[in-house]
PDB file of C-alpha atoms in Angstrom:
ATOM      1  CA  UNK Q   1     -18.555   9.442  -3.913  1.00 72.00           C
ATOM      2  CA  UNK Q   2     -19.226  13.140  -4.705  1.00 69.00           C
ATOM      3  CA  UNK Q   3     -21.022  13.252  -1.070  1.00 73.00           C
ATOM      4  CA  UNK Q   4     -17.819  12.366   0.487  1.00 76.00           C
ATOM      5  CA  UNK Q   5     -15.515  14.036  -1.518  1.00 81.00           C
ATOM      6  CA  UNK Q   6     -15.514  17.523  -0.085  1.00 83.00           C
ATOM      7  CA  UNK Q   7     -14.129  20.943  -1.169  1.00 86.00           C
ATOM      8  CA  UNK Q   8     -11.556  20.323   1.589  1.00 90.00           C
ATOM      9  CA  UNK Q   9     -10.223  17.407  -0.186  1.00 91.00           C
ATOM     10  CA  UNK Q  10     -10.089  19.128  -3.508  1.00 92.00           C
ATOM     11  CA  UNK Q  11      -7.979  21.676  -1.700  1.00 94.00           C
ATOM     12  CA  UNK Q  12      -5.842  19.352  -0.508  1.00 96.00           C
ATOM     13  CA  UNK Q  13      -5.133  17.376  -3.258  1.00 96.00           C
ATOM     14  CA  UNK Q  14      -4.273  20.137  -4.963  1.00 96.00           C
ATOM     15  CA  UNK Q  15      -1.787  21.433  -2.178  1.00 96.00           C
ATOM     16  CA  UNK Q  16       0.136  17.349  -2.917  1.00 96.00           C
ATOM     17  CA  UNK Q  17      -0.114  18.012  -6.743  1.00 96.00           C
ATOM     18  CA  UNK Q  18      -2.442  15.099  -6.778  1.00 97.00           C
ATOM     19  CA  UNK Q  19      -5.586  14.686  -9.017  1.00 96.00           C
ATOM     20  CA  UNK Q  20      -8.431  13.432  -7.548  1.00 95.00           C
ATOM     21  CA  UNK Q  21      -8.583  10.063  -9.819  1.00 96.00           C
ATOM     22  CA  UNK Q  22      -4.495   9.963  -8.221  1.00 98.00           C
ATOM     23  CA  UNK Q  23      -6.040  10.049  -4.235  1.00 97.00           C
ATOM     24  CA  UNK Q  24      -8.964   7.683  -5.245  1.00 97.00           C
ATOM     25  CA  UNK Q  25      -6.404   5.755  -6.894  1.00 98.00           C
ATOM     26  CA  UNK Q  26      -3.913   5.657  -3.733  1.00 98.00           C
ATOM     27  CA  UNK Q  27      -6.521   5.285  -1.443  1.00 98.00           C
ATOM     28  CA  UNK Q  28      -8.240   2.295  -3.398  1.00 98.00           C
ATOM     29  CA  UNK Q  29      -4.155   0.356  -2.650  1.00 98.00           C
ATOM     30  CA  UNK Q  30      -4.007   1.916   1.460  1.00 98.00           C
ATOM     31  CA  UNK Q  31      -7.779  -0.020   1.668  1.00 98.00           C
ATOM     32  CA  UNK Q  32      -6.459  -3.388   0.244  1.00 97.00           C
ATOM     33  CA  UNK Q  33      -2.712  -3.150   2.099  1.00 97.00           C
ATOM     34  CA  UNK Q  34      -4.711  -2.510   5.770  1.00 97.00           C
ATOM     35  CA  UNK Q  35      -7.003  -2.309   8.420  1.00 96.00           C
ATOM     36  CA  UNK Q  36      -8.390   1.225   9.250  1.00 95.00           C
ATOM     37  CA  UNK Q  37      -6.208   1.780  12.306  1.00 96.00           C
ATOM     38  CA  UNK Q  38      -2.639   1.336   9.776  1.00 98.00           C
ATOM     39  CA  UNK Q  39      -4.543   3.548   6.979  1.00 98.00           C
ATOM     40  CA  UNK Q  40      -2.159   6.511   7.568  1.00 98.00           C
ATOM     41  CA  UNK Q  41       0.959   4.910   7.875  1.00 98.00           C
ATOM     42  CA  UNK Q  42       0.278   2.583   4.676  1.00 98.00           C
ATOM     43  CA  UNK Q  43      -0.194   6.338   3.311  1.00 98.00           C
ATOM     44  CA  UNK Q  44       2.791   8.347   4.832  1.00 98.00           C
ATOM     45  CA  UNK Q  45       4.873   4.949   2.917  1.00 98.00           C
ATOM     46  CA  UNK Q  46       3.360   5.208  -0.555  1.00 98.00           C
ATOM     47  CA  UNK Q  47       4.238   8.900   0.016  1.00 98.00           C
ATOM     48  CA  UNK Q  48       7.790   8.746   0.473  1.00 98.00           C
ATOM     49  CA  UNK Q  49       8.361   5.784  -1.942  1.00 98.00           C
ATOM     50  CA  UNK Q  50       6.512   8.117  -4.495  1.00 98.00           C
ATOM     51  CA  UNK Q  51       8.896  11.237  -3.369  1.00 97.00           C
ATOM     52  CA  UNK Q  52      11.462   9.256  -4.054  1.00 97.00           C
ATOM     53  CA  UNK Q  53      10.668   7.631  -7.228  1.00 97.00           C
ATOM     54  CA  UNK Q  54      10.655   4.030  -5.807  1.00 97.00           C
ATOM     55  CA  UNK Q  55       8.176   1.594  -7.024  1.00 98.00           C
ATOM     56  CA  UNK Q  56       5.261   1.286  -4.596  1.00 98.00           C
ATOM     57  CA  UNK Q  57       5.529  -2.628  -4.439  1.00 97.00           C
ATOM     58  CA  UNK Q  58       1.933  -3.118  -3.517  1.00 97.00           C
ATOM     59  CA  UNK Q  59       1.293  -6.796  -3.246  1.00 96.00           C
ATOM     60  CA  UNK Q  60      -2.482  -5.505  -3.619  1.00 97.00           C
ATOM     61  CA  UNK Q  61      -1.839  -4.680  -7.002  1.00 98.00           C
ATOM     62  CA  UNK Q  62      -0.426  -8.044  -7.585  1.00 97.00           C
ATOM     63  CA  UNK Q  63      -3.133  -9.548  -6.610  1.00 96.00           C
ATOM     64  CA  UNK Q  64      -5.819  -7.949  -8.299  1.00 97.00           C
ATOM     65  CA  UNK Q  65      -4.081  -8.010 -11.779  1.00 96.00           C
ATOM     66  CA  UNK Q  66      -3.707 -11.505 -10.859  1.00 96.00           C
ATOM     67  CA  UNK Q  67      -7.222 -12.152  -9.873  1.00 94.00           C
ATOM     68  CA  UNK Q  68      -5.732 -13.807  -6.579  1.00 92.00           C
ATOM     69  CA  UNK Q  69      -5.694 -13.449  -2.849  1.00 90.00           C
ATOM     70  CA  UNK Q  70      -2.912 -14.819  -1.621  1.00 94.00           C
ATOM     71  CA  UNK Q  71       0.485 -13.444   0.148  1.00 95.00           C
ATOM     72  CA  UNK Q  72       3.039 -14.761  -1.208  1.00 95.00           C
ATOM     73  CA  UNK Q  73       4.428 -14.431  -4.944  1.00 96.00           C
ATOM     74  CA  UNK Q  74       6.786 -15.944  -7.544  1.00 95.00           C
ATOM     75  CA  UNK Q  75       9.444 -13.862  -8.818  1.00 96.00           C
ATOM     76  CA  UNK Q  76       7.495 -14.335 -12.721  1.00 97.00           C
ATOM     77  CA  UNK Q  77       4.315 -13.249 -10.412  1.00 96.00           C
ATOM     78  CA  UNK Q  78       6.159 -10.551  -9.420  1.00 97.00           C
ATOM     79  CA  UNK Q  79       7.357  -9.651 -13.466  1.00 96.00           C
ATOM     80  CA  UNK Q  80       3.802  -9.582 -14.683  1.00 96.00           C
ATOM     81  CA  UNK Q  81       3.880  -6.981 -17.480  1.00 96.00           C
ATOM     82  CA  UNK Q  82       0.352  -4.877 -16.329  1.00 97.00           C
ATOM     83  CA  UNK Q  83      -0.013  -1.085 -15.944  1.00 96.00           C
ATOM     84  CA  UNK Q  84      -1.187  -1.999 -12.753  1.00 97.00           C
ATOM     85  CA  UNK Q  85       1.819  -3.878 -11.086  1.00 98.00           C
ATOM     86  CA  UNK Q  86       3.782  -1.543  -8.825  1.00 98.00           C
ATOM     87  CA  UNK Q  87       6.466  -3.788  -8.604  1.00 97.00           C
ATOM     88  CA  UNK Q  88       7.289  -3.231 -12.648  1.00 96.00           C
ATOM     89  CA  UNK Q  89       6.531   0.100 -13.011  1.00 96.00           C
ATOM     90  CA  UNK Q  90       7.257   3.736 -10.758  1.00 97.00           C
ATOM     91  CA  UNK Q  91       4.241   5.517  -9.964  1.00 97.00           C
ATOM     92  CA  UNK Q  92       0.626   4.946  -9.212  1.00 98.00           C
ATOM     93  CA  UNK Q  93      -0.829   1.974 -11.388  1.00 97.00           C
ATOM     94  CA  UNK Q  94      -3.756   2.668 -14.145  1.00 95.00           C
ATOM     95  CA  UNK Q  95      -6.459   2.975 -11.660  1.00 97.00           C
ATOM     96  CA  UNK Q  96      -8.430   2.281  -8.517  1.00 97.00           C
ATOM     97  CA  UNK Q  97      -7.886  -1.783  -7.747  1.00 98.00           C
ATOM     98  CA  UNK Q  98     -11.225  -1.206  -5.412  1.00 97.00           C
ATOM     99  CA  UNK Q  99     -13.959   1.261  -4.539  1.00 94.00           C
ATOM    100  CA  UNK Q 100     -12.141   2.544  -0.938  1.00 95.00           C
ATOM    101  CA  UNK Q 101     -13.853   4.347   1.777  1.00 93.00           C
ATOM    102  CA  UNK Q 102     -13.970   7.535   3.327  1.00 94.00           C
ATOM    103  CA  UNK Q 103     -11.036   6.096   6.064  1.00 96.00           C
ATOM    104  CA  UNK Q 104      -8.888   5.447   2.913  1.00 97.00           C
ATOM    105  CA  UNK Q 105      -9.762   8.211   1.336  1.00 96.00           C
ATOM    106  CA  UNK Q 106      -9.030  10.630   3.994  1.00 96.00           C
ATOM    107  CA  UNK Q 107      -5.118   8.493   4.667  1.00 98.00           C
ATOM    108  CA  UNK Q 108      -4.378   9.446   1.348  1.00 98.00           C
ATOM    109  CA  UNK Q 109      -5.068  12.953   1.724  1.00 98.00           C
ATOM    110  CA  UNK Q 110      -3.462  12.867   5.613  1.00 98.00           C
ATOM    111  CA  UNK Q 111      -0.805  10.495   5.747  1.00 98.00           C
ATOM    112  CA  UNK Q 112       0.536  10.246   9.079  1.00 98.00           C
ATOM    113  CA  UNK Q 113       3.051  12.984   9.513  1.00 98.00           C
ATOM    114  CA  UNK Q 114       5.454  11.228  12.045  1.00 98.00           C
ATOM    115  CA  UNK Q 115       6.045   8.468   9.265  1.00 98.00           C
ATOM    116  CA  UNK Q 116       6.615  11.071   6.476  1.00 98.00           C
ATOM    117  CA  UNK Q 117       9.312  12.759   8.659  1.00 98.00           C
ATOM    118  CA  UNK Q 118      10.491   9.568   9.953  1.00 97.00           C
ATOM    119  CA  UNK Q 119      11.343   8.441   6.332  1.00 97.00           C
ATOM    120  CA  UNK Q 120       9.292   5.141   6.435  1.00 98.00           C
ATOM    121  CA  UNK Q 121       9.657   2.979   3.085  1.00 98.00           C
ATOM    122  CA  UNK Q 122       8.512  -0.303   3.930  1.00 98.00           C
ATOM    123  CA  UNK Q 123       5.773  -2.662   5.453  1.00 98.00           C
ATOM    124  CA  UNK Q 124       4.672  -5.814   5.490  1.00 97.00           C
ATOM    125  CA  UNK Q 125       2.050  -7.974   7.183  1.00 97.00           C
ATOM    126  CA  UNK Q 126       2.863  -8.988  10.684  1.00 95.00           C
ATOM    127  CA  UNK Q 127       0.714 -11.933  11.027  1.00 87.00           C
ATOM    128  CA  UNK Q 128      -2.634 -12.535   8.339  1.00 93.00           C
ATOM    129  CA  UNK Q 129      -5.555 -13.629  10.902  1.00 90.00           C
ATOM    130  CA  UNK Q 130      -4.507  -9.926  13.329  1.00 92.00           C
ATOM    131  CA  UNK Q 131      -3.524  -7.862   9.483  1.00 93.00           C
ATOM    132  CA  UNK Q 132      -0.970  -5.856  11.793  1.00 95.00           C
ATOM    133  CA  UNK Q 133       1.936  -4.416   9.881  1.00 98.00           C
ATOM    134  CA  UNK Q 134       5.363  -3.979  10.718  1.00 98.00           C
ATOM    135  CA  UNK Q 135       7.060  -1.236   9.399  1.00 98.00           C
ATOM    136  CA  UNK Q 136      10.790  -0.282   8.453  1.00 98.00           C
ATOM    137  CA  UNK Q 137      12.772   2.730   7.433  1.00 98.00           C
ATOM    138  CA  UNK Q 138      15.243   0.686   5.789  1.00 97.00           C
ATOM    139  CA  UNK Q 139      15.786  -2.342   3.294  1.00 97.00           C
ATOM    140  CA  UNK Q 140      17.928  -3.529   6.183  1.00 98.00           C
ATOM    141  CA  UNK Q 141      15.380  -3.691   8.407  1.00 98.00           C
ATOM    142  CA  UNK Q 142      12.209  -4.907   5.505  1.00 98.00           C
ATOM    143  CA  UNK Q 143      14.013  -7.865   4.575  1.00 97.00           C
ATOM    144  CA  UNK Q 144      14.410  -8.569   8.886  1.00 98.00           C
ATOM    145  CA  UNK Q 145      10.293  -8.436   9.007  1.00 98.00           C
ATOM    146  CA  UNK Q 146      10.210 -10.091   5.904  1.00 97.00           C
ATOM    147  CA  UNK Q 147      12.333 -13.428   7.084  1.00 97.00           C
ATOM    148  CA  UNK Q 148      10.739 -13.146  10.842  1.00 97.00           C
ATOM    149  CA  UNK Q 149       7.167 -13.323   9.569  1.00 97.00           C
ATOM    150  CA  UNK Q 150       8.036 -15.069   5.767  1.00 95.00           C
ATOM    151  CA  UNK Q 151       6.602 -18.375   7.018  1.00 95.00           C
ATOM    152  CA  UNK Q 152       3.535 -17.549   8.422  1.00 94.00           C
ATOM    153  CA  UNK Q 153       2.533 -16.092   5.021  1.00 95.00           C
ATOM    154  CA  UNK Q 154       3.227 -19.561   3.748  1.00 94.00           C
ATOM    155  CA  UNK Q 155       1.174 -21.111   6.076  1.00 95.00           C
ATOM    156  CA  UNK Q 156      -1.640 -19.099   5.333  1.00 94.00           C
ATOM    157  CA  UNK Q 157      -1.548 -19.635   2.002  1.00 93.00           C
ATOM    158  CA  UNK Q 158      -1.014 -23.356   2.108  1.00 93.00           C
ATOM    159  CA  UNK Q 159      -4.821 -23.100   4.636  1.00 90.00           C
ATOM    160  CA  UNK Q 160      -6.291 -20.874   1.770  1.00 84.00           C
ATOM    161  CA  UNK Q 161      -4.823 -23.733  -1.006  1.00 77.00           C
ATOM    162  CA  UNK Q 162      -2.680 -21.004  -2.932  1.00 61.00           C
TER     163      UNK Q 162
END
């Protein structure tokens, strides 16, 4: 960890008034919600929702304090009382859920830009076998991706036996 984390990111942690437990914390949910490639955009969302004092709504956090991988929840899933569900509380959650990489690492730090100004406050997963994420400025358009791809989060789960 300490060979990765450079003076650079100290710096810049400090210039977004984060800790450094705060961007390993961040960065452990961007390496659970996506693959490499959606790393900043995962982290220009978590941004705004936490400029905005939304909840984060990480379904990674779900299922970690759940101790399950699966992509679809129950609304009492969804109520679990934990410091780590983002769905409960505002804010980061207790801690890391995982040990993330450098990639993650660095998204936290550098969200992309283009989604920060754009105002992006939602994602969700596209299709699971691909892990592509659509993403959505407003509720509006969430709950659109949400009912287009709903069903083939089903279907994965039913495959997985969730």
């Amino acid at each position: 960890f300490y060979g990765i984390l450079s003076e650079d990111y100290i710096l810049r942690a400090e210039e977004l008034n984060m800790t450094i437990d705060q961007v390993v914390t961040l960065a452990s949910l961007i390496e659970k919600e996506a693959k490499s490639a959606d790393f900043t955009k995962v982290s220009a969302v978590f941004h705004n929702r936490l400029d905005a004092g939304m909840p984060l709504q990480s379904d990674a956090t779900i299922q970690y304090l759940l101790g399950e991988k699966k992509l679809v929840f129950t609304s009492d899933e969804l109520a679990t009382e934990s410091p780590y569900n983002t769905y409960k509380n505002t804010g980061l959650p207790l801690g890391p859920i995982c040990n993330p990489g450098r990639a993650a690492i660095e998204a936290a730090l550098y969200p992309d830009e283009a989604y920060r100004r754009g105002k992006y406050l939602y994602f969700c997963l596209k299709e699971p076998e691909s892990g592509e994420l659509a993403f959505a400025k407003t509720l509006e358009e969430h709950n659109e991706n949400i009912a287009r791809y709903r069903a083939l989060w089903v279907e994965a789960d039913q495959k997985q036996g969730q």
